[in-house]
């Protein structure tokens, strides 16, 4: 937002610091000035401000001036919206039907106005701010929120039929807004209406039919307080973000409505002529007032302020006088409550203050964080490593080395995804939306979403993993467990041993086996019994270690893939880390690289289909040869016609590598070892090919 320094100084006549110094000091107190631009002809400077969303009270000139008054301990001029005595006449009637959404509504009638182009100070200040001029009546309402931060609105009184009624819209009700658009309203939209029609979308934008034009002679001035969540819903639903909604969404000052109405009315009489008619109508809902302007006082002890803030660089320190000075300057009312303690009544414009620590932070902020000594808090004890720190490091290093990238997905899942990937989920009482109604019972929904997002952006070769928490149980008792999900799609290539269709399975299986090898466990056992429904039939397996199922992997079922519009196969795996982390980590052992040449021997056998590679590998390793370095499949061949290889059989080319750490291997040794391997494989039912 933009602030004029000369406008600020009109509220601070005793302020003597330069604009640059003022900007720096405001920024150090959290009222950030991102740029200072000097204006021509001695008109001061233009401040480009970045006000945080919790400080709606500072989104105006008077609010920033209040901050400066507190920093420099100078008097702050009152706004002085005092009105002249109104002419005889009745106040305009107001009825609030939506009492939970509108806490206050004020209305003032002004008759005999002249609506024309804006001139004078308002026009010059708008020009400096880059604010669009509309007409004197409308510009005065904009001038008021720029001055004091509270949005107001003016209606053409002659277009209002009967009382002002603040109510929720009727479903399907339509209204034409000031921007010329027609909106169809929902039942929870809040509107300002008369007895027959809606006049405006409350807190967002006024209506076209009741707007003030050059023909307008009589005006009704409105200043109100609306519920922030209601304004936020309507603003987002209708795609409207206005100056009014920006402030009402963040919590306006309910006590400011009469003052804002009076200031607008005073300026209208001054610049548009006309006469105030009847007293200002002010309808206030006590229940809303109790939650805003009449909040219970907060107990504040100076000793607690000093304990938390510590020592300062100027030697004076934070005394009771300093605490009183800053909090009173910010609008708080302090009543003594014992020795150096206070009961602090909060100002109506600071809804972000709720606890004692908030007040302590305000004291520190206005005093200046740069004026406190740099000290470290006292600490006794040592740094304690979390129980799962070491195994989690092992998971990350292993999967990163295997080509997987770590990702993070949402903690929430839809009911449908919870049913698909885990059978049930833990529903939340106040979900963000239907797609995030459950705490995730599995990490797989998030993994599928991340893979789909990559595919939709033409990233077709993806390897991801995520470590996180999954939630089971019920809403009354939620059970949290550490979990690991892996996802892979695209990029896999066929080899002489593995077809392209199965390549991703073996890649994912290999990554999991590398991970399991980091722990002191026996070889994993794969089974295709009781697979979850998200796995394509025959395209997955459960993985058991020492009798416990610790993981499941498989290809995403074609029906699920089609539902998510995935255009290529996706393979997933999920590991129960609680079960895996119950096993100790394996201590890495380094071996010196042999200086002697390795020797390879290839063996081509025909095996029945019942003989698996795991059986072949185990049989060769079972010979206990100390010089055996590794065993690997090189090529698999099946003859569909049954000529070269009989039906129900396959040909396997196996490569065995021998290497000694101490000497060069001799031919007679290699011949003997080869004979042992041939004999062993023949014992499995294999037949050596010529």
XYZ file of C-alpha atoms in Angstrom:
690
model
C 0.000 0.000 0.000
C 1.043 3.651 -0.427
C 1.379 6.232 2.353
C 2.078 9.979 2.028
C 4.544 11.322 4.592
C 2.895 14.763 4.655
C -0.471 13.164 5.405
C 1.161 11.231 8.265
C 2.730 14.415 9.622
C -0.666 16.138 9.694
C -1.486 13.772 12.584
C 1.981 14.243 14.179
C 2.753 17.998 14.318
C 5.626 17.464 16.787
C 7.436 14.907 14.584
C 10.845 16.264 13.517
C 12.738 13.290 12.046
C 13.345 13.072 8.305
C 11.227 10.904 6.027
C 14.159 8.534 5.495
C 14.673 8.123 9.244
C 10.941 7.640 9.744
C 10.888 4.918 7.077
C 13.879 3.133 8.642
C 12.443 3.243 12.156
C 9.036 2.001 11.006
C 10.666 -0.878 9.153
C 12.675 -1.894 12.230
C 9.366 -2.045 14.139
C 7.704 -4.407 11.659
C 5.815 -1.735 9.670
C 7.883 -2.334 6.574
C 8.635 0.530 4.185
C 9.969 -1.043 1.003
C 10.596 2.196 -0.882
C 10.776 5.952 -0.271
C 10.070 8.223 -3.258
C 10.434 11.999 -2.957
C 7.547 14.042 -4.398
C 7.860 17.378 -6.162
C 7.208 20.871 -4.791
C 7.856 20.040 -1.156
C 5.044 17.503 -0.928
C 7.097 15.122 1.172
C 7.614 11.489 0.237
C 5.609 8.506 -0.916
C 6.156 5.353 1.150
C 5.653 1.964 -0.490
C 4.511 -0.175 2.467
C 4.299 -3.924 3.007
C 1.920 -4.426 5.933
C 1.466 -7.984 7.202
C -2.050 -9.436 7.136
C -2.423 -9.415 10.934
C -1.901 -5.645 11.101
C -5.031 -4.377 9.365
C -4.984 -1.474 11.866
C -1.830 -0.151 10.169
C -3.217 -0.319 6.602
C -4.005 3.415 6.640
C -2.375 6.757 7.382
C -3.706 7.160 10.913
C -2.638 3.625 11.883
C 0.929 4.244 10.670
C 0.906 7.608 12.441
C -0.090 5.824 15.665
C 2.977 3.574 15.291
C 5.234 6.601 14.752
C 3.739 8.353 17.797
C 4.590 5.291 19.915
C 8.142 5.068 18.560
C 9.036 8.752 19.069
C 6.768 9.471 22.071
C 5.040 12.406 20.356
C 1.355 13.395 20.592
C -1.085 11.938 18.068
C -3.740 14.349 16.822
C -7.309 12.983 17.118
C -9.283 12.381 13.927
C -12.018 14.758 15.175
C -15.007 13.485 13.173
C -17.424 15.605 15.234
C -20.621 16.406 13.324
C -22.720 19.546 13.435
C -26.171 19.257 14.941
C -28.488 17.508 12.460
C -31.648 19.072 11.110
C -34.924 17.750 12.345
C -35.968 14.490 10.802
C -36.137 10.792 11.432
C -33.111 8.524 11.385
C -33.114 5.944 8.647
C -34.332 2.573 10.011
C -31.894 -0.367 9.991
C -32.670 -4.006 10.721
C -29.928 -6.633 11.124
C -31.312 -10.101 10.465
C -27.944 -11.906 10.105
C -26.822 -11.065 13.640
C -23.899 -13.499 13.560
C -22.469 -11.952 10.370
C -23.038 -8.228 10.924
C -22.014 -6.947 14.351
C -22.687 -3.256 13.744
C -24.365 -1.058 11.161
C -24.479 2.740 11.143
C -26.431 4.950 8.754
C -26.591 8.728 8.314
C -28.917 10.671 5.996
C -27.634 13.779 4.157
C -30.041 15.727 1.958
C -29.464 18.350 -0.723
C -25.943 17.338 -1.811
C -24.231 18.308 -5.068
C -22.262 15.482 -6.664
C -19.452 16.710 -8.909
C -15.736 16.299 -9.644
C -13.377 16.236 -6.671
C -11.098 19.225 -6.030
C -8.735 20.510 -3.338
C -6.652 18.471 -0.894
C -8.452 15.209 -1.611
C -7.726 15.473 -5.353
C -4.058 16.374 -4.808
C -3.508 13.551 -2.326
C -5.232 11.062 -4.645
C -2.992 12.217 -7.486
C 0.127 11.603 -5.390
C -1.145 8.150 -4.401
C -2.225 7.207 -7.937
C -5.781 6.796 -6.683
C -8.538 7.088 -9.309
C -10.983 9.987 -8.902
C -14.692 9.200 -9.406
C -16.827 11.921 -7.818
C -16.626 13.965 -4.658
C -19.122 11.751 -2.777
C -17.453 8.446 -3.699
C -13.918 9.840 -3.338
C -14.693 10.939 0.219
C -15.458 7.320 1.182
C -12.148 6.210 -0.351
C -10.374 9.110 1.372
C -11.764 7.939 4.701
C -10.424 4.384 4.479
C -7.068 5.755 3.315
C -7.129 8.033 6.348
C -8.408 5.747 9.103
C -8.726 2.299 7.512
C -12.447 1.614 7.876
C -14.400 1.034 4.631
C -17.627 2.974 4.138
C -20.221 3.250 1.364
C -22.702 5.815 0.073
C -26.129 4.990 -1.380
C -28.499 7.138 -3.384
C -31.172 7.505 -0.699
C -33.978 7.989 -3.216
C -33.317 4.521 -4.686
C -33.768 2.783 -1.321
C -37.218 1.357 -0.674
C -37.941 1.282 3.051
C -35.571 0.141 5.790
C -31.997 -1.051 5.371
C -31.956 -4.821 5.965
C -28.715 -6.750 6.510
C -29.473 -10.368 5.652
C -28.181 -13.414 3.850
C -29.052 -13.704 0.190
C -31.778 -15.885 -1.164
C -30.301 -18.702 -3.226
C -30.392 -17.670 -6.874
C -30.935 -13.991 -6.069
C -29.145 -11.720 -8.548
C -27.463 -8.340 -8.204
C -25.609 -6.017 -10.556
C -22.487 -4.633 -8.872
C -20.633 -1.355 -9.323
C -18.172 -2.970 -11.748
C -21.090 -3.707 -14.087
C -21.078 -7.481 -13.552
C -24.166 -9.496 -12.691
C -23.752 -11.972 -9.842
C -25.929 -14.919 -8.860
C -25.832 -15.105 -5.078
C -25.655 -18.130 -2.780
C -27.605 -18.575 0.428
C -24.611 -17.738 2.648
C -23.678 -14.484 0.846
C -24.274 -11.497 3.112
C -26.065 -8.559 1.472
C -27.122 -5.048 2.400
C -30.673 -4.720 1.109
C -33.825 -2.686 1.394
C -37.278 -4.159 1.861
C -37.472 -5.334 -1.761
C -33.988 -5.931 -3.235
C -30.302 -6.367 -2.524
C -28.359 -3.089 -2.621
C -24.844 -4.476 -2.379
C -22.650 -7.474 -1.576
C -21.803 -6.644 2.041
C -18.175 -5.768 2.707
C -17.188 -6.441 -0.908
C -18.875 -4.097 -3.420
C -21.940 -1.919 -3.678
C -24.769 -2.376 -6.144
C -25.224 -0.638 -9.487
C -28.860 0.319 -9.008
C -28.275 2.258 -5.762
C -25.013 3.957 -6.777
C -24.409 7.676 -6.333
C -24.358 9.647 -9.614
C -24.333 13.327 -10.580
C -28.159 13.249 -10.401
C -28.082 12.142 -6.756
C -29.480 14.707 -4.311
C -29.875 12.694 -1.124
C -27.322 10.261 0.295
C -27.293 7.508 2.909
C -23.843 6.953 4.425
C -23.075 3.407 5.631
C -20.281 2.213 7.917
C -20.515 -1.297 9.337
C -18.679 -4.295 10.726
C -18.975 -7.646 8.942
C -17.749 -11.111 9.905
C -14.314 -11.746 8.281
C -14.987 -15.356 7.261
C -18.273 -14.414 5.586
C -16.627 -11.661 3.545
C -13.755 -13.974 2.614
C -16.153 -16.645 1.317
C -18.155 -14.204 -0.786
C -15.051 -12.475 -2.110
C -13.481 -15.724 -3.280
C -16.707 -17.227 -4.578
C -17.393 -14.254 -6.833
C -13.760 -13.544 -7.753
C -13.805 -10.056 -6.216
C -10.905 -8.664 -4.192
C -11.637 -5.048 -3.300
C -10.146 -2.514 -0.912
C -13.128 -3.088 1.370
C -12.937 -6.897 1.315
C -9.168 -6.750 1.881
C -9.771 -5.054 5.218
C -12.984 -6.771 6.318
C -11.464 -10.207 5.614
C -8.681 -9.448 8.089
C -10.888 -8.126 10.880
C -12.033 -4.511 10.916
C -12.437 -2.382 14.044
C -16.064 -2.619 15.165
C -15.690 0.533 17.288
C -14.525 2.558 14.269
C -17.791 2.314 12.328
C -19.512 5.379 13.934
C -16.316 7.470 13.635
C -15.853 6.484 9.982
C -19.491 7.311 9.233
C -19.153 10.678 10.992
C -15.945 11.527 9.112
C -17.539 10.744 5.751
C -20.662 12.710 6.661
C -18.606 15.697 7.841
C -16.576 15.756 4.599
C -19.728 15.328 2.475
C -21.318 18.360 4.104
C -18.043 20.281 3.656
C -17.395 19.410 0.003
C -20.834 18.445 -1.350
C -23.057 20.772 0.605
C -26.276 19.381 1.955
C -27.712 18.998 5.414
C -27.522 16.221 7.984
C -31.031 14.948 8.606
C -31.808 13.052 11.787
C -29.372 11.397 14.186
C -27.034 8.663 13.045
C -28.571 5.181 13.256
C -26.238 2.836 15.143
C -27.332 -0.809 15.551
C -24.878 -2.846 17.632
C -25.075 -6.597 18.340
C -23.969 -7.205 21.975
C -22.704 -10.759 21.348
C -20.300 -9.515 18.652
C -19.270 -6.530 20.764
C -18.344 -8.881 23.617
C -15.900 -10.747 21.336
C -14.282 -7.597 19.947
C -14.374 -4.347 21.912
C -15.220 -5.857 25.298
C -12.629 -8.589 25.551
C -11.427 -9.520 29.032
C -8.276 -7.678 30.211
C -4.908 -9.469 30.008
C -2.677 -9.789 33.077
C 0.834 -8.443 32.439
C 3.772 -8.533 34.863
C 6.764 -6.258 34.237
C 9.042 -8.929 35.736
C 7.915 -11.340 33.006
C 8.612 -8.706 30.344
C 12.132 -8.238 31.713
C 12.733 -11.991 32.031
C 11.813 -12.728 28.444
C 13.365 -9.700 26.767
C 16.626 -9.623 28.706
C 19.145 -6.797 28.836
C 19.382 -3.867 26.456
C 22.332 -2.022 24.920
C 21.439 1.421 26.279
C 21.651 0.460 29.954
C 18.208 1.839 30.759
C 16.465 -1.432 30.110
C 12.788 -2.285 30.040
C 11.255 -0.590 33.068
C 7.649 -0.292 34.177
C 7.606 3.251 32.767
C 8.730 1.984 29.351
C 6.050 -0.717 29.350
C 3.340 1.810 30.264
C 4.549 4.351 27.694
C 4.539 1.972 24.729
C 1.334 0.099 25.481
C -0.641 3.293 26.167
C 0.702 4.826 22.956
C -0.594 1.765 21.095
C -4.079 2.270 22.562
C -4.048 -0.103 25.545
C -5.545 0.895 28.890
C -3.442 -0.187 31.884
C -4.928 -0.632 35.349
C -2.613 -1.461 38.296
C -2.944 -5.064 39.478
C -0.319 -5.449 42.166
C 3.402 -4.707 42.346
C 4.590 -3.824 38.794
C 1.684 -5.698 37.264
C -1.254 -4.546 35.176
C -4.622 -5.577 33.878
C -4.382 -4.491 30.240
C -7.550 -3.652 28.320
C -6.914 -4.117 24.619
C -7.812 -1.558 21.935
C -10.651 -2.512 19.623
C -8.436 -2.177 16.548
C -5.868 -4.778 17.694
C -7.673 -8.120 17.384
C -4.283 -9.802 16.897
C -3.444 -9.251 20.595
C -4.746 -12.116 22.717
C -2.183 -13.134 25.373
C 0.462 -11.720 27.680
C 3.220 -12.785 25.291
C 1.587 -10.683 22.542
C 1.901 -7.591 24.740
C 5.518 -8.426 25.561
C 6.254 -8.719 21.853
C 4.664 -5.312 21.268
C 6.929 -3.760 23.913
C 9.995 -5.354 22.308
C 8.883 -4.336 18.813
C 8.332 -0.662 19.603
C 11.427 -0.474 21.814
C 13.442 -1.833 18.875
C 14.852 -5.326 18.467
C 18.187 -3.750 17.529
C 18.482 -2.278 21.035
C 18.668 -5.651 22.809
C 21.995 -7.311 23.582
C 22.944 -10.363 21.561
C 22.883 -13.196 24.096
C 22.369 -16.925 23.868
C 19.865 -18.713 26.099
C 21.293 -20.897 28.835
C 21.521 -24.588 27.955
C 22.384 -27.676 29.943
C 22.721 -31.159 28.576
C 23.823 -32.443 25.210
C 22.466 -32.825 21.727
C 20.346 -35.954 21.540
C 19.893 -37.742 18.245
C 16.331 -38.768 17.455
C 15.724 -42.538 17.553
C 15.180 -42.903 13.802
C 17.838 -40.429 12.680
C 20.438 -43.024 11.635
C 18.088 -45.384 9.746
C 16.394 -42.445 8.017
C 19.820 -41.276 6.838
C 20.424 -44.768 5.490
C 17.108 -44.707 3.603
C 17.860 -41.331 2.038
C 21.419 -42.131 0.990
C 20.418 -45.514 -0.472
C 17.491 -44.244 -2.510
C 19.322 -41.160 -3.711
C 22.127 -43.418 -4.907
C 19.520 -45.559 -6.681
C 18.342 -42.511 -8.669
C 15.265 -41.536 -6.641
C 14.466 -37.945 -5.642
C 12.872 -37.106 -2.302
C 9.424 -35.468 -2.457
C 6.824 -34.275 0.041
C 3.076 -34.602 -0.444
C 0.027 -33.509 1.534
C -0.777 -35.073 4.905
C -4.416 -35.268 3.838
C -6.242 -37.573 1.440
C -9.734 -37.908 0.061
C -12.134 -40.558 1.324
C -11.981 -42.299 -2.073
C -8.169 -42.492 -2.068
C -8.172 -43.706 1.533
C -10.514 -46.547 0.552
C -8.467 -47.413 -2.559
C -5.024 -47.566 -0.973
C -5.742 -48.539 2.640
C -9.354 -49.635 2.988
C -10.238 -46.821 5.379
C -8.997 -43.494 6.683
C -9.229 -41.236 9.709
C -11.860 -38.553 8.961
C -11.271 -34.995 10.156
C -13.935 -32.981 11.902
C -13.187 -29.776 9.981
C -11.594 -30.697 6.632
C -10.231 -28.080 4.250
C -12.263 -29.572 1.406
C -13.665 -32.860 0.137
C -10.333 -33.818 -1.444
C -8.589 -33.468 1.931
C -11.174 -34.966 4.266
C -8.995 -37.683 5.849
C -5.628 -37.950 7.472
C -3.718 -40.091 4.983
C -3.700 -43.805 5.888
C -1.029 -44.380 3.242
C 1.607 -42.326 1.438
C 0.588 -43.808 -1.916
C -2.224 -41.325 -2.788
C 0.238 -38.460 -2.539
C 2.832 -40.397 -4.553
C 0.350 -41.114 -7.365
C -0.649 -37.437 -7.409
C 2.992 -36.333 -7.681
C 3.694 -38.798 -10.505
C 0.551 -37.653 -12.331
C 1.584 -34.011 -11.921
C 4.944 -34.746 -13.539
C 3.340 -36.667 -16.404
C 0.871 -33.855 -17.013
C 3.846 -31.524 -17.426
C 5.556 -33.824 -19.941
C 8.106 -35.136 -17.442
C 7.843 -38.794 -18.408
C 10.828 -40.334 -16.597
C 10.199 -39.994 -12.842
C 11.676 -41.699 -9.764
C 10.389 -40.371 -6.402
C 10.365 -41.421 -2.779
C 8.738 -39.932 0.305
C 9.281 -40.590 4.000
C 6.446 -39.470 6.230
C 3.728 -40.425 8.670
C 0.615 -42.382 7.886
C -2.402 -42.335 10.179
C -4.655 -45.218 11.158
C -7.188 -45.899 13.891
C -10.146 -43.604 14.514
C -10.841 -39.955 15.186
C -10.945 -40.733 18.905
C -7.538 -42.454 18.845
C -5.192 -41.810 15.943
C -2.195 -44.103 15.474
C 0.838 -42.629 13.706
C 3.413 -44.794 11.911
C 6.506 -43.906 9.879
C 6.190 -45.009 6.279
C 8.085 -44.902 2.988
C 6.589 -44.737 -0.490
C 8.361 -45.120 -3.825
C 7.046 -44.338 -7.281
C 8.514 -44.932 -10.726
C 7.291 -44.379 -14.248
C 8.947 -44.246 -17.673
C 12.601 -44.538 -18.581
C 12.973 -48.310 -18.050
C 14.606 -50.287 -20.878
C 14.496 -53.946 -21.797
C 17.624 -56.091 -21.394
C 18.538 -59.567 -22.513
C 17.081 -60.832 -19.233
C 14.201 -58.432 -18.486
C 11.419 -57.339 -20.858
C 10.493 -53.671 -21.120
C 7.123 -54.385 -19.508
C 8.836 -55.817 -16.409
C 11.822 -53.470 -16.238
C 10.232 -51.043 -13.779
C 9.315 -53.889 -11.443
C 12.897 -55.088 -11.285
C 14.215 -51.545 -10.900
C 11.915 -50.908 -7.959
C 12.628 -54.361 -6.519
C 16.357 -53.711 -6.806
C 16.066 -50.364 -5.005
C 14.158 -52.023 -2.154
C 16.694 -54.849 -1.888
C 19.527 -52.312 -1.695
C 17.602 -50.634 1.111
C 16.973 -53.903 2.984
C 20.664 -54.763 2.630
C 21.485 -51.746 4.822
C 19.858 -53.591 7.742
C 20.832 -56.868 9.422
C 18.035 -58.961 7.964
C 17.662 -62.196 6.069
C 16.856 -62.220 2.363
C 13.361 -60.872 1.594
C 10.649 -63.320 0.582
C 8.192 -62.379 -2.186
C 4.614 -63.621 -2.423
C 1.582 -62.882 -4.559
C -1.038 -63.739 -1.955
C -3.587 -61.207 -0.602
C -2.432 -58.288 -2.730
C -4.278 -54.964 -2.281
C -6.839 -53.969 -4.898
C -4.802 -51.037 -6.233
C -2.318 -53.514 -7.790
C -2.929 -54.833 -11.288
C -3.634 -58.599 -10.971
C -0.443 -60.653 -11.329
C 1.728 -57.511 -11.351
C 2.878 -57.143 -7.766
C 4.058 -58.826 -4.598
C 4.214 -58.541 -0.844
C 7.673 -58.580 0.739
C 8.293 -60.384 4.014
C 11.408 -60.229 6.159
C 11.875 -62.791 8.913
C 8.180 -63.666 8.819
C 6.788 -60.112 8.821
C 5.309 -58.357 5.792
C 7.215 -55.089 5.653
C 6.432 -53.853 2.142
C 4.229 -54.187 -0.902
C 5.010 -53.243 -4.490
C 3.166 -53.441 -7.748
C 1.867 -51.787 -10.873
C -1.040 -49.384 -10.391
C -4.234 -51.103 -11.548
C -5.341 -50.129 -15.037
C -8.750 -48.950 -13.751
C -7.089 -46.566 -11.292
C -4.623 -45.384 -13.934
C -7.466 -44.668 -16.358
C -9.397 -42.775 -13.667
C -6.371 -40.528 -13.141
C -5.663 -40.279 -16.901
C -2.173 -41.734 -16.582
C -0.846 -42.476 -20.047
C 1.967 -44.895 -19.084
C 2.506 -47.629 -16.478
C 3.149 -46.514 -12.901
C 4.825 -48.728 -10.308
C 4.496 -48.102 -6.586
C 5.867 -49.497 -3.352
C 5.213 -48.777 0.309
C 7.413 -49.866 3.217
C 6.388 -50.035 6.871
C 9.398 -48.252 8.357
C 8.387 -49.035 11.927
C 8.916 -52.749 11.175
C 12.074 -52.165 9.127
C 13.636 -49.853 11.707
C 13.157 -52.550 14.367
C 16.175 -54.282 12.765
C 19.650 -52.849 13.478
C 21.666 -51.225 10.738
C 24.344 -53.329 9.103
C 27.881 -52.108 9.746
C 29.570 -51.367 6.408
C 32.663 -53.477 5.712
C 35.309 -52.330 3.232
C 37.466 -54.763 1.290
C 40.696 -53.992 -0.459
C 40.375 -54.099 -4.233
C 42.108 -57.165 -5.578
C 45.245 -56.624 -7.616
C 44.606 -59.867 -9.524
C 42.545 -60.223 -12.635
C 38.980 -61.525 -12.446
C 37.971 -64.476 -14.595
C 34.526 -64.983 -16.145
C 32.865 -68.264 -17.025
C 29.513 -68.544 -18.849
C 27.121 -71.474 -18.411
C 24.164 -72.038 -20.777
C 21.474 -74.335 -19.362
C 17.935 -75.311 -20.237
C 15.721 -75.355 -17.139
C 12.099 -76.279 -16.505
C 9.918 -73.200 -15.893
C 9.556 -74.250 -12.246
C 13.265 -73.506 -11.604
C 13.643 -69.850 -10.614
C 16.663 -67.620 -10.856
C 16.713 -67.405 -7.051
C 17.198 -71.193 -6.909
C 20.017 -71.061 -9.494
C 21.792 -68.252 -7.670
C 21.424 -69.932 -4.275
C 22.748 -73.238 -5.617
C 25.918 -71.653 -7.006
C 26.573 -69.615 -3.859
C 25.857 -72.754 -1.827
C 29.066 -74.306 -3.127
C 30.922 -72.082 -0.666
C 33.665 -71.095 -3.094
C 35.748 -68.363 -1.441
C 36.909 -67.031 -4.795
C 33.382 -66.617 -6.177
C 32.875 -62.860 -6.744
C 29.404 -62.641 -8.295
C 26.737 -64.508 -10.267
C 24.504 -62.762 -12.810
C 21.964 -63.738 -15.488
C 23.043 -62.629 -18.954
C 20.296 -63.859 -21.265
C 16.972 -65.707 -21.104
C 15.409 -67.337 -24.149
C 12.081 -69.099 -24.662
C 11.092 -70.725 -27.963
C 7.417 -70.240 -28.688
C 7.561 -73.007 -31.309
C 9.293 -75.459 -28.963
C 12.068 -76.370 -31.413
C 15.287 -74.941 -29.965
C 13.958 -75.060 -26.380
C 11.181 -77.480 -25.382
C 7.816 -76.109 -24.281
C 7.668 -75.489 -20.525
C 11.406 -74.770 -20.447
C 13.699 -71.794 -20.916
C 17.330 -71.275 -21.763
C 19.431 -69.326 -19.253
C 22.927 -67.971 -19.834
C 24.598 -67.423 -16.463
C 27.876 -65.570 -15.949
C 30.037 -66.477 -12.955
C 33.005 -64.309 -11.970
C 35.934 -65.595 -9.900
C 38.672 -63.482 -8.333
C 41.285 -64.041 -5.650
C 42.609 -61.429 -3.255
C 45.963 -63.216 -2.980
C 47.017 -64.746 -6.323
C 46.300 -65.363 -9.976
C 43.806 -68.156 -10.513
C 45.011 -71.296 -12.323
C 43.254 -73.036 -15.212
C 42.917 -76.335 -13.371
C 41.158 -74.567 -10.460
C 38.725 -72.858 -12.792
C 38.040 -76.151 -14.588
C 37.258 -77.879 -11.288
C 34.992 -75.086 -10.088
C 33.160 -75.031 -13.406
C 32.557 -78.765 -13.157
C 31.086 -78.317 -9.673
C 28.730 -75.616 -10.936
C 27.598 -77.776 -13.875
C 26.938 -80.705 -11.565
C 25.000 -78.494 -9.151
C 22.824 -76.971 -11.876
C 22.136 -80.385 -13.377
C 20.935 -81.375 -9.924
C 18.293 -78.650 -10.240
C 16.976 -80.286 -13.390
C 19.048 -78.253 -15.831
C 20.548 -79.542 -19.038
C 23.828 -78.095 -20.296
C 23.513 -76.731 -23.804
C 26.171 -77.603 -26.355
